[in-house]
Amino acid sequence: MLARSGPGAGEERRTDTSRNRDPAHPAESAGEAEPDARFTFANERTFLAWSRTALALVVAGLAIIQLLPPFPGVPWGRHIIGTPLILLGSAVAVISYLEWLRNQQALRRGEPVSRSWLPRILAVTIALIGLVAAALALLSGVTRH
Amino acid sequence: MRPADDIEDTDPGLARERTELAWDRTAISFAALGGAILKSRPYAGIPILVVSALIWELGRLARPPGAGRSRPWHLLMITVAITSVSIAALAISLLGPAAGGLRP
């Protein structure tokens, strides 16, 4: 969690921006305020960590398709495993940006940040890909013998 | 004033420094990918290396000590870069020549 919820949390998270108003952030005048720099930095680091995860997923998918030897008897086996990983990486990159925007907005309003769906999406998809990979490995073993 | 007070004033919790390191790690991830691809597909590796240099620079840019204003365009650039890499990866995988794998 980026910030605790409860009474007074919003006030702790925000800083006085009356001295350095920025025309690029007009919402400050509409009841929103620039949050404490530490929370902004923490939100940014979370986004960057998800971005590295997304890049790792894309690289893993590409490596499976390009570097693994083909499954005997299942010529499209590598694509069945690698393509969802690449798509998942792309989805994680986009969703993490949207979550960063949402969290930043919540911080500016002094609201608690909402729960992230990314860990659940990542866990379920990787588990499914693992099951498919196991099935392919078994199938190629049966085809070979 | 003690030196420790100075650091806490300009960078509370060293949040700024840790964020810069996170930017560095992200840039290194891109550089590693670009370097790995460079040998087999230079047309894809060179742009990724250029992006990694850009990300490195974005992590360095802009924020004076103590300031923590969000930077949506910088972060959007990372998202666009990863999405572009994944589109290129899909194109290479689906449309490129079939790879035989590492095993001879």
PDB file of C-alpha atoms in Angstrom:
ATOM      1  CA  MET A   1       0.000   0.000   0.000  1.00  0.00           C
ATOM      2  CA  LEU A   2       1.239   3.398  -0.797  1.00  0.00           C
ATOM      3  CA  ALA A   3      -0.487   5.150   2.004  1.00  0.00           C
ATOM      4  CA  ARG A   4      -2.605   4.265   4.976  1.00  0.00           C
ATOM      5  CA  SER A   5      -6.264   5.069   4.982  1.00  0.00           C
ATOM      6  CA  GLY A   6      -8.275   6.562   7.819  1.00  0.00           C
ATOM      7  CA  PRO A   7      -8.866   9.928   9.373  1.00  0.00           C
ATOM      8  CA  GLY A   8      -6.125  12.405   8.757  1.00  0.00           C
ATOM      9  CA  ALA A   9      -4.305  10.284   6.201  1.00  0.00           C
ATOM     10  CA  GLY A  10      -5.178  12.638   3.371  1.00  0.00           C
ATOM     11  CA  GLU A  11      -3.776  15.617   5.201  1.00  0.00           C
ATOM     12  CA  GLU A  12      -0.515  13.763   5.908  1.00  0.00           C
ATOM     13  CA  ARG A  13      -0.109  12.815   2.285  1.00  0.00           C
ATOM     14  CA  ARG A  14      -0.503  16.271   0.873  1.00  0.00           C
ATOM     15  CA  THR A  15       1.877  19.170   0.851  1.00  0.00           C
ATOM     16  CA  ASP A  16       1.242  22.862   0.621  1.00  0.00           C
ATOM     17  CA  THR A  17       1.546  23.817  -3.015  1.00  0.00           C
ATOM     18  CA  SER A  18       0.356  27.371  -2.737  1.00  0.00           C
ATOM     19  CA  ARG A  19       3.891  28.611  -3.363  1.00  0.00           C
ATOM     20  CA  ASN A  20       4.608  26.562  -6.491  1.00  0.00           C
ATOM     21  CA  ARG A  21       1.428  26.154  -8.479  1.00  0.00           C
ATOM     22  CA  ASP A  22       1.885  24.640 -11.891  1.00  0.00           C
ATOM     23  CA  PRO A  23      -0.421  25.420 -14.822  1.00  0.00           C
ATOM     24  CA  ALA A  24       0.078  21.828 -15.991  1.00  0.00           C
ATOM     25  CA  HIS A  25      -1.856  20.665 -12.900  1.00  0.00           C
ATOM     26  CA  PRO A  26      -5.018  22.812 -12.912  1.00  0.00           C
ATOM     27  CA  ALA A  27      -6.878  20.345 -10.684  1.00  0.00           C
ATOM     28  CA  GLU A  28      -5.028  21.739  -7.685  1.00  0.00           C
ATOM     29  CA  SER A  29      -7.480  24.592  -7.582  1.00  0.00           C
ATOM     30  CA  ALA A  30     -10.457  22.193  -7.585  1.00  0.00           C
ATOM     31  CA  GLY A  31      -9.955  20.672  -4.142  1.00  0.00           C
ATOM     32  CA  GLU A  32      -6.943  18.554  -5.068  1.00  0.00           C
ATOM     33  CA  ALA A  33      -3.408  19.073  -3.839  1.00  0.00           C
ATOM     34  CA  GLU A  34       0.009  17.799  -4.761  1.00  0.00           C
ATOM     35  CA  PRO A  35       0.718  14.792  -2.508  1.00  0.00           C
ATOM     36  CA  ASP A  36       3.773  14.338  -0.328  1.00  0.00           C
ATOM     37  CA  ALA A  37       6.793  13.796  -2.586  1.00  0.00           C
ATOM     38  CA  ARG A  38       7.536  10.445  -0.950  1.00  0.00           C
ATOM     39  CA  PHE A  39       4.173   9.028  -2.044  1.00  0.00           C
ATOM     40  CA  THR A  40       4.613  10.343  -5.577  1.00  0.00           C
ATOM     41  CA  PHE A  41       8.051   8.718  -5.745  1.00  0.00           C
ATOM     42  CA  ALA A  42       6.725   5.446  -4.289  1.00  0.00           C
ATOM     43  CA  ASN A  43       3.921   5.372  -6.875  1.00  0.00           C
ATOM     44  CA  GLU A  44       6.464   5.988  -9.630  1.00  0.00           C
ATOM     45  CA  ARG A  45       8.755   3.203  -8.368  1.00  0.00           C
ATOM     46  CA  THR A  46       5.820   0.781  -8.299  1.00  0.00           C
ATOM     47  CA  PHE A  47       5.040   1.662 -11.911  1.00  0.00           C
ATOM     48  CA  LEU A  48       8.686   1.166 -12.906  1.00  0.00           C
ATOM     49  CA  ALA A  49       8.795  -2.231 -11.156  1.00  0.00           C
ATOM     50  CA  TRP A  50       5.696  -3.348 -13.069  1.00  0.00           C
ATOM     51  CA  SER A  51       7.253  -2.061 -16.281  1.00  0.00           C
ATOM     52  CA  ARG A  52      10.331  -4.205 -15.722  1.00  0.00           C
ATOM     53  CA  THR A  53       8.041  -7.174 -15.070  1.00  0.00           C
ATOM     54  CA  ALA A  54       6.243  -6.442 -18.337  1.00  0.00           C
ATOM     55  CA  LEU A  55       9.533  -6.247 -20.234  1.00  0.00           C
ATOM     56  CA  ALA A  56      10.692  -9.537 -18.665  1.00  0.00           C
ATOM     57  CA  LEU A  57       7.450 -11.224 -19.802  1.00  0.00           C
ATOM     58  CA  VAL A  58       7.933  -9.981 -23.369  1.00  0.00           C
ATOM     59  CA  VAL A  59      11.560 -11.149 -23.391  1.00  0.00           C
ATOM     60  CA  ALA A  60      10.577 -14.542 -21.950  1.00  0.00           C
ATOM     61  CA  GLY A  61       7.928 -15.005 -24.646  1.00  0.00           C
ATOM     62  CA  LEU A  62      10.331 -14.006 -27.393  1.00  0.00           C
ATOM     63  CA  ALA A  63      13.055 -16.290 -26.037  1.00  0.00           C
ATOM     64  CA  ILE A  64      10.674 -19.266 -25.849  1.00  0.00           C
ATOM     65  CA  ILE A  65       9.636 -18.802 -29.473  1.00  0.00           C
ATOM     66  CA  GLN A  66      13.085 -18.041 -30.846  1.00  0.00           C
ATOM     67  CA  LEU A  67      15.476 -20.057 -28.690  1.00  0.00           C
ATOM     68  CA  LEU A  68      13.664 -23.187 -27.508  1.00  0.00           C
ATOM     69  CA  PRO A  69      13.988 -26.221 -29.785  1.00  0.00           C
ATOM     70  CA  PRO A  70      10.631 -27.155 -31.363  1.00  0.00           C
ATOM     71  CA  PHE A  71       8.379 -29.628 -29.515  1.00  0.00           C
ATOM     72  CA  PRO A  72       8.455 -32.954 -31.401  1.00  0.00           C
ATOM     73  CA  GLY A  73       5.091 -33.485 -33.069  1.00  0.00           C
ATOM     74  CA  VAL A  74       3.738 -30.089 -31.913  1.00  0.00           C
ATOM     75  CA  PRO A  75       5.180 -27.539 -34.357  1.00  0.00           C
ATOM     76  CA  TRP A  76       3.186 -24.608 -32.910  1.00  0.00           C
ATOM     77  CA  GLY A  77       3.970 -25.507 -29.315  1.00  0.00           C
ATOM     78  CA  ARG A  78       6.470 -22.703 -28.760  1.00  0.00           C
ATOM     79  CA  HIS A  79       4.038 -20.127 -30.128  1.00  0.00           C
ATOM     80  CA  ILE A  80       1.247 -21.404 -27.892  1.00  0.00           C
ATOM     81  CA  ILE A  81       3.418 -20.721 -24.836  1.00  0.00           C
ATOM     82  CA  GLY A  82       5.334 -17.629 -25.980  1.00  0.00           C
ATOM     83  CA  THR A  83       2.626 -15.528 -27.622  1.00  0.00           C
ATOM     84  CA  PRO A  84       0.426 -15.238 -24.490  1.00  0.00           C
ATOM     85  CA  LEU A  85       3.500 -14.186 -22.508  1.00  0.00           C
ATOM     86  CA  ILE A  86       4.210 -11.374 -24.972  1.00  0.00           C
ATOM     87  CA  LEU A  87       0.571 -10.266 -24.901  1.00  0.00           C
ATOM     88  CA  LEU A  88       0.560 -10.433 -21.097  1.00  0.00           C
ATOM     89  CA  GLY A  89       3.664  -8.241 -20.983  1.00  0.00           C
ATOM     90  CA  SER A  90       1.986  -5.677 -23.187  1.00  0.00           C
ATOM     91  CA  ALA A  91      -1.169  -5.744 -21.041  1.00  0.00           C
ATOM     92  CA  VAL A  92       0.848  -5.360 -17.819  1.00  0.00           C
ATOM     93  CA  ALA A  93       2.632  -2.308 -19.265  1.00  0.00           C
ATOM     94  CA  VAL A  94      -0.650  -0.585 -20.155  1.00  0.00           C
ATOM     95  CA  ILE A  95      -2.532  -1.556 -16.979  1.00  0.00           C
ATOM     96  CA  SER A  96       0.365  -0.460 -14.747  1.00  0.00           C
ATOM     97  CA  TYR A  97       0.276   2.992 -16.343  1.00  0.00           C
ATOM     98  CA  LEU A  98      -3.488   3.241 -15.814  1.00  0.00           C
ATOM     99  CA  GLU A  99      -3.061   2.150 -12.193  1.00  0.00           C
ATOM    100  CA  TRP A 100      -0.309   4.726 -11.697  1.00  0.00           C
ATOM    101  CA  LEU A 101      -2.671   7.428 -12.995  1.00  0.00           C
ATOM    102  CA  ARG A 102      -5.501   6.226 -10.735  1.00  0.00           C
ATOM    103  CA  ASN A 103      -3.258   6.026  -7.665  1.00  0.00           C
ATOM    104  CA  GLN A 104      -1.790   9.461  -8.327  1.00  0.00           C
ATOM    105  CA  GLN A 105      -5.287  10.899  -8.604  1.00  0.00           C
ATOM    106  CA  ALA A 106      -6.307   9.216  -5.335  1.00  0.00           C
ATOM    107  CA  LEU A 107      -3.234  10.645  -3.606  1.00  0.00           C
ATOM    108  CA  ARG A 108      -4.012  14.114  -4.897  1.00  0.00           C
ATOM    109  CA  ARG A 109      -7.562  13.857  -3.542  1.00  0.00           C
ATOM    110  CA  GLY A 110      -6.418  12.434  -0.216  1.00  0.00           C
ATOM    111  CA  GLU A 111      -8.331   9.193  -0.788  1.00  0.00           C
ATOM    112  CA  PRO A 112      -6.997   5.700  -0.038  1.00  0.00           C
ATOM    113  CA  VAL A 113      -5.415   4.032  -3.058  1.00  0.00           C
ATOM    114  CA  SER A 114      -7.488   1.233  -4.564  1.00  0.00           C
ATOM    115  CA  ARG A 115      -6.496  -2.395  -4.775  1.00  0.00           C
ATOM    116  CA  SER A 116      -4.383  -3.474  -7.739  1.00  0.00           C
ATOM    117  CA  TRP A 117      -5.632  -6.174 -10.092  1.00  0.00           C
ATOM    118  CA  LEU A 118      -2.223  -6.767 -11.628  1.00  0.00           C
ATOM    119  CA  PRO A 119      -0.934  -9.425  -9.185  1.00  0.00           C
ATOM    120  CA  ARG A 120      -4.097 -11.489  -9.701  1.00  0.00           C
ATOM    121  CA  ILE A 121      -3.969 -11.143 -13.496  1.00  0.00           C
ATOM    122  CA  LEU A 122      -0.291 -12.071 -13.518  1.00  0.00           C
ATOM    123  CA  ALA A 123      -0.681 -15.096 -11.214  1.00  0.00           C
ATOM    124  CA  VAL A 124      -3.690 -16.544 -13.053  1.00  0.00           C
ATOM    125  CA  THR A 125      -2.217 -16.080 -16.521  1.00  0.00           C
ATOM    126  CA  ILE A 126       1.181 -17.513 -15.613  1.00  0.00           C
ATOM    127  CA  ALA A 127      -0.498 -20.501 -13.914  1.00  0.00           C
ATOM    128  CA  LEU A 128      -2.550 -21.142 -17.062  1.00  0.00           C
ATOM    129  CA  ILE A 129       0.513 -20.838 -19.297  1.00  0.00           C
ATOM    130  CA  GLY A 130       2.353 -23.248 -16.986  1.00  0.00           C
ATOM    131  CA  LEU A 131      -0.455 -25.789 -17.297  1.00  0.00           C
ATOM    132  CA  VAL A 132      -0.449 -25.455 -21.093  1.00  0.00           C
ATOM    133  CA  ALA A 133       3.351 -25.862 -21.138  1.00  0.00           C
ATOM    134  CA  ALA A 134       3.104 -29.017 -19.030  1.00  0.00           C
ATOM    135  CA  ALA A 135       0.413 -30.420 -21.323  1.00  0.00           C
ATOM    136  CA  LEU A 136       2.538 -29.658 -24.389  1.00  0.00           C
ATOM    137  CA  ALA A 137       5.593 -31.294 -22.834  1.00  0.00           C
ATOM    138  CA  LEU A 138       3.555 -34.431 -22.091  1.00  0.00           C
ATOM    139  CA  LEU A 139       1.993 -34.426 -25.550  1.00  0.00           C
ATOM    140  CA  SER A 140       5.344 -34.087 -27.300  1.00  0.00           C
ATOM    141  CA  GLY A 141       6.725 -36.916 -25.143  1.00  0.00           C
ATOM    142  CA  VAL A 142       3.819 -39.167 -26.157  1.00  0.00           C
ATOM    143  CA  THR A 143       4.246 -38.234 -29.828  1.00  0.00           C
ATOM    144  CA  ARG A 144       7.971 -38.989 -29.723  1.00  0.00           C
ATOM    145  CA  HIS A 145       7.508 -42.570 -28.393  1.00  0.00           C
TER     146      HIS A 145
ATOM    147  CA  MET B   1      23.089  22.154  10.775  1.00  0.00           C
ATOM    148  CA  ARG B   2      24.241  18.545  10.637  1.00  0.00           C
ATOM    149  CA  PRO B   3      24.799  16.851   7.240  1.00  0.00           C
ATOM    150  CA  ALA B   4      22.078  14.258   8.015  1.00  0.00           C
ATOM    151  CA  ASP B   5      19.532  17.062   8.374  1.00  0.00           C
ATOM    152  CA  ASP B   6      20.505  18.346   4.961  1.00  0.00           C
ATOM    153  CA  ILE B   7      19.766  15.001   3.326  1.00  0.00           C
ATOM    154  CA  GLU B   8      16.407  14.659   5.057  1.00  0.00           C
ATOM    155  CA  ASP B   9      15.461  18.168   4.000  1.00  0.00           C
ATOM    156  CA  THR B  10      16.298  17.713   0.350  1.00  0.00           C
ATOM    157  CA  ASP B  11      15.357  14.048  -0.060  1.00  0.00           C
ATOM    158  CA  PRO B  12      13.133  12.672   2.724  1.00  0.00           C
ATOM    159  CA  GLY B  13      13.586   8.935   3.124  1.00  0.00           C
ATOM    160  CA  LEU B  14      15.982   9.025   0.171  1.00  0.00           C
ATOM    161  CA  ALA B  15      12.862   8.546  -1.959  1.00  0.00           C
ATOM    162  CA  ARG B  16      14.283  10.575  -4.808  1.00  0.00           C
ATOM    163  CA  GLU B  17      17.518   8.587  -4.900  1.00  0.00           C
ATOM    164  CA  ARG B  18      15.677   5.244  -4.760  1.00  0.00           C
ATOM    165  CA  THR B  19      13.422   6.374  -7.602  1.00  0.00           C
ATOM    166  CA  GLU B  20      16.436   7.356  -9.689  1.00  0.00           C
ATOM    167  CA  LEU B  21      17.888   3.904  -9.066  1.00  0.00           C
ATOM    168  CA  ALA B  22      14.597   2.362 -10.195  1.00  0.00           C
ATOM    169  CA  TRP B  23      14.853   4.374 -13.419  1.00  0.00           C
ATOM    170  CA  ASP B  24      18.422   3.100 -13.820  1.00  0.00           C
ATOM    171  CA  ARG B  25      17.315  -0.513 -13.388  1.00  0.00           C
ATOM    172  CA  THR B  26      14.601   0.003 -15.992  1.00  0.00           C
ATOM    173  CA  ALA B  27      17.119   1.518 -18.419  1.00  0.00           C
ATOM    174  CA  ILE B  28      19.513  -1.382 -17.812  1.00  0.00           C
ATOM    175  CA  SER B  29      16.695  -3.866 -18.525  1.00  0.00           C
ATOM    176  CA  PHE B  30      16.091  -2.214 -21.889  1.00  0.00           C
ATOM    177  CA  ALA B  31      19.834  -2.082 -22.608  1.00  0.00           C
ATOM    178  CA  ALA B  32      20.213  -5.789 -21.835  1.00  0.00           C
ATOM    179  CA  LEU B  33      17.359  -6.638 -24.191  1.00  0.00           C
ATOM    180  CA  GLY B  34      18.737  -4.357 -26.915  1.00  0.00           C
ATOM    181  CA  GLY B  35      22.212  -5.838 -26.538  1.00  0.00           C
ATOM    182  CA  ALA B  36      20.864  -9.390 -26.687  1.00  0.00           C
ATOM    183  CA  ILE B  37      18.855  -8.710 -29.843  1.00  0.00           C
ATOM    184  CA  LEU B  38      21.545  -6.576 -31.485  1.00  0.00           C
ATOM    185  CA  LYS B  39      23.621  -9.497 -32.748  1.00  0.00           C
ATOM    186  CA  SER B  40      20.858 -11.323 -34.578  1.00  0.00           C
ATOM    187  CA  ARG B  41      18.579  -8.414 -35.507  1.00  0.00           C
ATOM    188  CA  PRO B  42      20.380  -5.054 -35.472  1.00  0.00           C
ATOM    189  CA  TYR B  43      17.342  -3.204 -36.896  1.00  0.00           C
ATOM    190  CA  ALA B  44      15.429  -4.107 -33.730  1.00  0.00           C
ATOM    191  CA  GLY B  45      18.323  -3.930 -31.265  1.00  0.00           C
ATOM    192  CA  ILE B  46      19.564  -0.426 -32.072  1.00  0.00           C
ATOM    193  CA  PRO B  47      16.204   1.331 -31.419  1.00  0.00           C
ATOM    194  CA  ILE B  48      15.878  -0.521 -28.105  1.00  0.00           C
ATOM    195  CA  LEU B  49      19.365   0.635 -27.106  1.00  0.00           C
ATOM    196  CA  VAL B  50      18.416   4.209 -28.031  1.00  0.00           C
ATOM    197  CA  VAL B  51      15.277   3.895 -25.881  1.00  0.00           C
ATOM    198  CA  SER B  52      17.370   2.622 -22.972  1.00  0.00           C
ATOM    199  CA  ALA B  53      19.604   5.702 -23.228  1.00  0.00           C
ATOM    200  CA  LEU B  54      16.486   7.906 -23.292  1.00  0.00           C
ATOM    201  CA  ILE B  55      15.070   6.209 -20.201  1.00  0.00           C
ATOM    202  CA  TRP B  56      18.396   6.643 -18.406  1.00  0.00           C
ATOM    203  CA  GLU B  57      18.284  10.331 -19.232  1.00  0.00           C
ATOM    204  CA  LEU B  58      14.633  10.691 -18.180  1.00  0.00           C
ATOM    205  CA  GLY B  59      15.525   9.258 -14.787  1.00  0.00           C
ATOM    206  CA  ARG B  60      18.176  11.906 -14.379  1.00  0.00           C
ATOM    207  CA  LEU B  61      16.172  14.858 -15.704  1.00  0.00           C
ATOM    208  CA  ALA B  62      14.071  17.391 -14.179  1.00  0.00           C
ATOM    209  CA  ARG B  63      13.442  17.142 -10.513  1.00  0.00           C
ATOM    210  CA  PRO B  64      15.161  19.570  -8.221  1.00  0.00           C
ATOM    211  CA  PRO B  65      15.894  18.206  -4.749  1.00  0.00           C
ATOM    212  CA  GLY B  66      12.750  18.065  -2.654  1.00  0.00           C
ATOM    213  CA  ALA B  67      10.317  18.338  -5.561  1.00  0.00           C
ATOM    214  CA  GLY B  68       8.117  15.330  -6.193  1.00  0.00           C
ATOM    215  CA  ARG B  69       5.703  16.384  -8.893  1.00  0.00           C
ATOM    216  CA  SER B  70       4.410  13.537 -11.039  1.00  0.00           C
ATOM    217  CA  ARG B  71       5.615  13.174 -14.608  1.00  0.00           C
ATOM    218  CA  PRO B  72       2.917  11.434 -16.653  1.00  0.00           C
ATOM    219  CA  TRP B  73       4.617  11.901 -20.033  1.00  0.00           C
ATOM    220  CA  HIS B  74       7.852  10.311 -18.873  1.00  0.00           C
ATOM    221  CA  LEU B  75       6.002   7.278 -17.583  1.00  0.00           C
ATOM    222  CA  LEU B  76       3.807   7.092 -20.667  1.00  0.00           C
ATOM    223  CA  MET B  77       6.991   6.867 -22.745  1.00  0.00           C
ATOM    224  CA  ILE B  78       7.991   3.687 -20.893  1.00  0.00           C
ATOM    225  CA  THR B  79       4.562   2.155 -21.525  1.00  0.00           C
ATOM    226  CA  VAL B  80       4.756   3.062 -25.221  1.00  0.00           C
ATOM    227  CA  ALA B  81       8.288   1.629 -25.451  1.00  0.00           C
ATOM    228  CA  ILE B  82       7.291  -1.707 -23.878  1.00  0.00           C
ATOM    229  CA  THR B  83       4.169  -1.951 -26.026  1.00  0.00           C
ATOM    230  CA  SER B  84       6.271  -1.246 -29.136  1.00  0.00           C
ATOM    231  CA  VAL B  85       8.785  -3.916 -28.118  1.00  0.00           C
ATOM    232  CA  SER B  86       5.994  -6.429 -27.606  1.00  0.00           C
ATOM    233  CA  ILE B  87       4.469  -5.608 -31.011  1.00  0.00           C
ATOM    234  CA  ALA B  88       7.916  -6.052 -32.608  1.00  0.00           C
ATOM    235  CA  ALA B  89       8.364  -9.324 -30.696  1.00  0.00           C
ATOM    236  CA  LEU B  90       5.008 -10.577 -31.950  1.00  0.00           C
ATOM    237  CA  ALA B  91       5.875  -9.575 -35.523  1.00  0.00           C
ATOM    238  CA  ILE B  92       9.248 -11.333 -35.324  1.00  0.00           C
ATOM    239  CA  SER B  93       7.674 -14.427 -33.793  1.00  0.00           C
ATOM    240  CA  LEU B  94       4.676 -14.757 -36.063  1.00  0.00           C
ATOM    241  CA  LEU B  95       5.937 -13.341 -39.355  1.00  0.00           C
ATOM    242  CA  GLY B  96       9.690 -13.922 -39.179  1.00  0.00           C
ATOM    243  CA  PRO B  97      11.531 -17.038 -40.306  1.00  0.00           C
ATOM    244  CA  ALA B  98      10.997 -20.098 -38.117  1.00  0.00           C
ATOM    245  CA  ALA B  99      13.760 -20.408 -35.537  1.00  0.00           C
ATOM    246  CA  GLY B 100      15.386 -23.775 -34.963  1.00  0.00           C
ATOM    247  CA  GLY B 101      16.209 -23.088 -31.332  1.00  0.00           C
ATOM    248  CA  LEU B 102      19.583 -23.142 -29.610  1.00  0.00           C
ATOM    249  CA  ARG B 103      20.048 -26.894 -29.793  1.00  0.00           C
ATOM    250  CA  PRO B 104      22.038 -27.884 -32.933  1.00  0.00           C
TER     251      PRO B 104
END
